[in-house]
mmCIF file of C-alpha atoms in Angstrom:
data_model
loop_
_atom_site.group_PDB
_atom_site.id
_atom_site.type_symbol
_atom_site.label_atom_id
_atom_site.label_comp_id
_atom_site.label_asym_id
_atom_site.label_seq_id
_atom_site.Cartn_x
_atom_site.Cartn_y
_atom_site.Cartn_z
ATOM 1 C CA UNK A 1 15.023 -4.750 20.267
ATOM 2 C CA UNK A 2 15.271 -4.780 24.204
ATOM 3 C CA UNK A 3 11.606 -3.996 24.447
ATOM 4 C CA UNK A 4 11.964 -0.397 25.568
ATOM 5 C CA UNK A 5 10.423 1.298 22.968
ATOM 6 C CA UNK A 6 9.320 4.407 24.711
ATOM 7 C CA UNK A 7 12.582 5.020 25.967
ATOM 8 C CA UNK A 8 13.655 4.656 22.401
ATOM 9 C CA UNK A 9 11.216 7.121 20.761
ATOM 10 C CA UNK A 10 12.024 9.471 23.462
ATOM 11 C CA UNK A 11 15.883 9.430 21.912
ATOM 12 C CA UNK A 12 14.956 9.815 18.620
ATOM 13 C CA UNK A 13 12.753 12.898 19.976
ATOM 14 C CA UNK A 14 15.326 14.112 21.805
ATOM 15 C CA UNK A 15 18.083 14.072 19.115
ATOM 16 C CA UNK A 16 15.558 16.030 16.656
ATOM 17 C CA UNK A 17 14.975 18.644 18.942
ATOM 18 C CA UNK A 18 18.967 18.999 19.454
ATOM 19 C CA UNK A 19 19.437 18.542 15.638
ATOM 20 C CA UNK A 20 15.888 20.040 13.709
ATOM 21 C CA UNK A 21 17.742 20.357 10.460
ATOM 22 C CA UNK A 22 18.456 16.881 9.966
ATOM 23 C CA UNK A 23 15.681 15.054 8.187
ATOM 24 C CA UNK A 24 17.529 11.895 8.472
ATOM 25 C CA UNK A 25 16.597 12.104 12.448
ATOM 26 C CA UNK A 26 13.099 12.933 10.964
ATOM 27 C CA UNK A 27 12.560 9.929 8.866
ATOM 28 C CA UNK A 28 14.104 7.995 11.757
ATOM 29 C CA UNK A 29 10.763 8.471 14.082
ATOM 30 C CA UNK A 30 8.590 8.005 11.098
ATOM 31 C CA UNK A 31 10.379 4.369 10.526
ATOM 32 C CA UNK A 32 9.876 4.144 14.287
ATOM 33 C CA UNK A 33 6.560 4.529 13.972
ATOM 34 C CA UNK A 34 6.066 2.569 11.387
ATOM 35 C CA UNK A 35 7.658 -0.536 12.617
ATOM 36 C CA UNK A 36 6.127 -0.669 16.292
ATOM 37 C CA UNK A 37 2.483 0.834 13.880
ATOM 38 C CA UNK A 38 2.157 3.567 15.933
ATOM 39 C CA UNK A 39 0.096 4.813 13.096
ATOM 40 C CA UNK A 40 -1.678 7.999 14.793
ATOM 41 C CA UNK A 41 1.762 9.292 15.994
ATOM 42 C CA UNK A 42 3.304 8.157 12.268
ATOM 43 C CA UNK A 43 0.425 10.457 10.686
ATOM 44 C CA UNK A 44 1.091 13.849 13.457
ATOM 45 C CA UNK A 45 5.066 13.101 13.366
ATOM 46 C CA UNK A 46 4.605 12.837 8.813
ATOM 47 C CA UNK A 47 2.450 15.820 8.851
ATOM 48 C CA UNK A 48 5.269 17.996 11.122
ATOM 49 C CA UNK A 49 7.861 16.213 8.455
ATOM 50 C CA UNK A 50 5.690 18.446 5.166
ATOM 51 C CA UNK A 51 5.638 21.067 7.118
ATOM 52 C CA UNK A 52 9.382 21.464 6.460
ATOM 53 C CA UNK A 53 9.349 19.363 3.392
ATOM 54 C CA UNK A 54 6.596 19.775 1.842
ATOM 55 C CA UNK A 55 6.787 18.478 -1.364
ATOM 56 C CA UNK A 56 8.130 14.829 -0.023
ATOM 57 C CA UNK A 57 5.855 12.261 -1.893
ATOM 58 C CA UNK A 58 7.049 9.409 0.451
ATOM 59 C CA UNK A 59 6.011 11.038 3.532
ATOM 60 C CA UNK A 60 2.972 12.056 1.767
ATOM 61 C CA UNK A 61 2.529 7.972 0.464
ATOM 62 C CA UNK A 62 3.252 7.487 4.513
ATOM 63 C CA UNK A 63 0.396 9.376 5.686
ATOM 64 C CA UNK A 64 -1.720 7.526 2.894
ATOM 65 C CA UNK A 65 -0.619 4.094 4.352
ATOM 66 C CA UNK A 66 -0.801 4.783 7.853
ATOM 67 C CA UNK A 67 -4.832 5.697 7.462
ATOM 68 C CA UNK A 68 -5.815 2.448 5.715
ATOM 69 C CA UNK A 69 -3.690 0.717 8.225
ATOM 70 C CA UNK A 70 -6.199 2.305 10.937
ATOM 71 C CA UNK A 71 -8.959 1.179 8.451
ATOM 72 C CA UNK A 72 -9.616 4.717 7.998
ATOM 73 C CA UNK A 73 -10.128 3.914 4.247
ATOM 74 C CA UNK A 74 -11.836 6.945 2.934
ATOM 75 C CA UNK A 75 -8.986 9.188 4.570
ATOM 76 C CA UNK A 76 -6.308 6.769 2.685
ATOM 77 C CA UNK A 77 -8.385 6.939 -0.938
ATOM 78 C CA UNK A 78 -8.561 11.039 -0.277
ATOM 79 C CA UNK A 79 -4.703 11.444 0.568
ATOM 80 C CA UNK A 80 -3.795 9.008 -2.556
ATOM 81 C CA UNK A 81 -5.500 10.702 -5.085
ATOM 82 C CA UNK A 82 -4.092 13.905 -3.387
ATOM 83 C CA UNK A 83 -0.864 12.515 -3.466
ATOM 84 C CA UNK A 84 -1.344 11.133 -7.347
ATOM 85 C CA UNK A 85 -2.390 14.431 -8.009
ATOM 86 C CA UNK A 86 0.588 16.083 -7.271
ATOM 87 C CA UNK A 87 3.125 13.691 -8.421
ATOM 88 C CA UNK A 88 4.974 14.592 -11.917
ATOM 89 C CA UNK A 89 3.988 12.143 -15.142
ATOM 90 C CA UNK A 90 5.915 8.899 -15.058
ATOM 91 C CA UNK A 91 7.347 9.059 -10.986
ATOM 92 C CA UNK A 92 7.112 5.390 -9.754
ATOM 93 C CA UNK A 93 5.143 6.123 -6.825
ATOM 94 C CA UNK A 94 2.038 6.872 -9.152
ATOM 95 C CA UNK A 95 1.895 2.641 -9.202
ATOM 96 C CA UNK A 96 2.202 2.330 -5.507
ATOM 97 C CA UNK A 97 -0.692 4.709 -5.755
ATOM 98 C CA UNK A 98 -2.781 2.592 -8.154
ATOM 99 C CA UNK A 99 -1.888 -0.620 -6.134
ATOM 100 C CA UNK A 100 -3.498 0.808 -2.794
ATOM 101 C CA UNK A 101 -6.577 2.652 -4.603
ATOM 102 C CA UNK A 102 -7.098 -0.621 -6.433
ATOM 103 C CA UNK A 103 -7.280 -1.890 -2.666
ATOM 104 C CA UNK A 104 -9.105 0.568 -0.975
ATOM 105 C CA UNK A 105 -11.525 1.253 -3.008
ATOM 106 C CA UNK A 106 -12.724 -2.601 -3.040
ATOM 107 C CA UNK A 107 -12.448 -2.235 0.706
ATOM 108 C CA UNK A 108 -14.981 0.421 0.415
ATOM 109 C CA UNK A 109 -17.249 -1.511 -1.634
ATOM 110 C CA UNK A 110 -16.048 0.123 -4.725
ATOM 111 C CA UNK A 111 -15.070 -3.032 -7.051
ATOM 112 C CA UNK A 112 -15.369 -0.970 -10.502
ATOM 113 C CA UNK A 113 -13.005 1.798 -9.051
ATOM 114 C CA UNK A 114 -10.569 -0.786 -7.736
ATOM 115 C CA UNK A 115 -10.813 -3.037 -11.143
ATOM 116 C CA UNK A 116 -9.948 0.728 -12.677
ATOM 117 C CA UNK A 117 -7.242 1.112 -10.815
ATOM 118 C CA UNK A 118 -5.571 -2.392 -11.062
ATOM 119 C CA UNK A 119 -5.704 -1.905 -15.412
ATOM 120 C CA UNK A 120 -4.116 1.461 -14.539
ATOM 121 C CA UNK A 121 -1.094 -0.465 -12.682
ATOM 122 C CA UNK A 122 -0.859 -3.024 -14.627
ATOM 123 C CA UNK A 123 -0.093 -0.932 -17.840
ATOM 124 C CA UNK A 124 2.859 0.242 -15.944
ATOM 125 C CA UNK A 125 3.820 -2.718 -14.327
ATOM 126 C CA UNK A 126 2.180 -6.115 -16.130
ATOM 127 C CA UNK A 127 4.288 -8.431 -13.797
ATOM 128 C CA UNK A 128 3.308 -6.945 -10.230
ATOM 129 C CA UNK A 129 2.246 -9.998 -8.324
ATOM 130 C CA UNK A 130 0.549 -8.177 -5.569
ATOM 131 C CA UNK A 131 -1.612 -6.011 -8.067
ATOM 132 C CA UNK A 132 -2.487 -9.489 -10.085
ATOM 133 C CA UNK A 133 -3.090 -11.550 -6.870
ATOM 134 C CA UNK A 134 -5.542 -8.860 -5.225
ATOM 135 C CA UNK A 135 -7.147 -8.185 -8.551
ATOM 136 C CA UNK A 136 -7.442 -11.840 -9.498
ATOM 137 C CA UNK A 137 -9.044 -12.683 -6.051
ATOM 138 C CA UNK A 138 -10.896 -9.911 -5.981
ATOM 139 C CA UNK A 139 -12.671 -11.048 -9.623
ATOM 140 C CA UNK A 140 -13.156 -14.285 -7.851
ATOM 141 C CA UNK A 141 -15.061 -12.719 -4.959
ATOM 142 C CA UNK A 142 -17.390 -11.329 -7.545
ATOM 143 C CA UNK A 143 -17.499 -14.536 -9.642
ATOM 144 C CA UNK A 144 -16.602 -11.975 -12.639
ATOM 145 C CA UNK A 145 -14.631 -12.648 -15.459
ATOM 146 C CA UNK A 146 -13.049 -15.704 -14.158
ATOM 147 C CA UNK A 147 -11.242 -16.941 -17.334
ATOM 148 C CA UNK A 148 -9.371 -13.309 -17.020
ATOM 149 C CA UNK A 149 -8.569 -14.077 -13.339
ATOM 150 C CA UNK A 150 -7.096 -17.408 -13.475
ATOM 151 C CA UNK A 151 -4.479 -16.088 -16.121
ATOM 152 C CA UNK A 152 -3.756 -13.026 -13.967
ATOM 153 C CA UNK A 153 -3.356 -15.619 -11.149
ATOM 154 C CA UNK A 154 -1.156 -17.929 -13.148
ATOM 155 C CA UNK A 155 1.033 -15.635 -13.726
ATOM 156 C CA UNK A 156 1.616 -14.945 -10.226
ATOM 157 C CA UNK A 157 2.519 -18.798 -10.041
ATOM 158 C CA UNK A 158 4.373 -18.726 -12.879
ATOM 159 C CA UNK A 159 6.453 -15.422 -11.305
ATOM 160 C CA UNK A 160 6.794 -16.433 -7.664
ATOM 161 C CA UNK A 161 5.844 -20.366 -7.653
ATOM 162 C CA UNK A 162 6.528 -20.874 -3.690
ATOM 163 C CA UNK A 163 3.995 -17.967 -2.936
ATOM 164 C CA UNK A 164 1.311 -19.488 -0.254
ATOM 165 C CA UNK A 165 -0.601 -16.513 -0.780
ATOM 166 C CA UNK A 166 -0.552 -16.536 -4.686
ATOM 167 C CA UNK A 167 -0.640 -20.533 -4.598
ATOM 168 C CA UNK A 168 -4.102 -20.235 -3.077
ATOM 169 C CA UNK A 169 -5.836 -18.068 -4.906
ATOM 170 C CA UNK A 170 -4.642 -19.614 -7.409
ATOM 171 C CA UNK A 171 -6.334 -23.184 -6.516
ATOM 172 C CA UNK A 172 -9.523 -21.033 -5.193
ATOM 173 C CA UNK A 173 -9.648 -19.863 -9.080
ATOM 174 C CA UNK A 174 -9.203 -23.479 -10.437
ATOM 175 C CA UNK A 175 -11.708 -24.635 -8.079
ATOM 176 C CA UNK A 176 -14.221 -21.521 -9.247
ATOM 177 C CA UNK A 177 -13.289 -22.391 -13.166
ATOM 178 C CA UNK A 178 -14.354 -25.440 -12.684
ATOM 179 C CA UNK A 179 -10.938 -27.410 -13.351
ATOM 180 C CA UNK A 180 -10.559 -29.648 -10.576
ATOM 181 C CA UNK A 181 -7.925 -32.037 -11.740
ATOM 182 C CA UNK A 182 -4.304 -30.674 -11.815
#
């Protein structure tokens, strides 16, 4: 907050190497990390973090996030299916999962993989708003199935109605449906 942020990192440092047992201090410099997106140091300081823990899904989802926020997209698809991989039948992170494959892999050029994915999250979660925006704009980008997306975008209207975001892709759908009166 006063704008020293290496002097801060070098505290939180400094208090793991006093205290290496406490993974609070560890999750600490990831958040660091994470908020100032510091996201080669948040992938080295997540990787140290399995090393002691490794079985910790969110530091693996971390990792994951950090790499498509570098627009390192295939390394982001490779550690979520990892990740999905490992995760036990039913945890919630296996829609997080879904949500950013569904994202990635259009990113890639992959719409049928993303499309995929966004049916897979949507059986678990039929009201996420970011899943139905992305995958209703994305059907609009193709100019596929528009009829599906402009009910998938409704119902992002209907669920958050003050949404910019949602609001226009919504119009953008109207407009590509060819209903131009409100």
């Amino acid at each position: 907050a006063t704008g020293r942020e290496g002097h801060a990192e070098g505290i939180i440092k400094r208090n793991i190497e006093l205290h290496p047992e406490n993974i609070r201090l560890k999750y600490n410099l990831l958040s660091f990390y994470m908020t100032f997106q510091k996201w080669d140091r948040l992938i080295d300081a997540s990787e140290q973090v399995l090393k002691y823990y490794p079985d910790d899904y969110n530091v693996k989802e971390v990792i994951a996030v950090a790499h498509g926020q570098m627009g390192e997209y295939r390394k982001a698809i490779a550690q979520y299916e990892k990740l999905l991989s490992s995760l036990p039948k039913g945890h919630e992170a296996i829609l997080n999962c879904y949500a950013a494959l569904g994202d990635l892999y259009y990113e890639t050029g992959t719409p049928s993989k993303a499309f995929r994915y966004y049916e897979k999250a949507l059986k678990i979660s039929p009201d996420n708003t970011h899943v139905l925006n992305n995958y209703a704009y994305f059907l609009g980008l193709k100019e596929k199935n528009l009829s599906k997306a402009l009910k998938m975008s409704r119902k992002t209207i209907d669920l958050e109605p003050d949404n910019a975001t949602f609001l226009d892709t919504y119009g953008w759908l109207l407009y590509l449906n060819g209903e131009y009166e409100a």
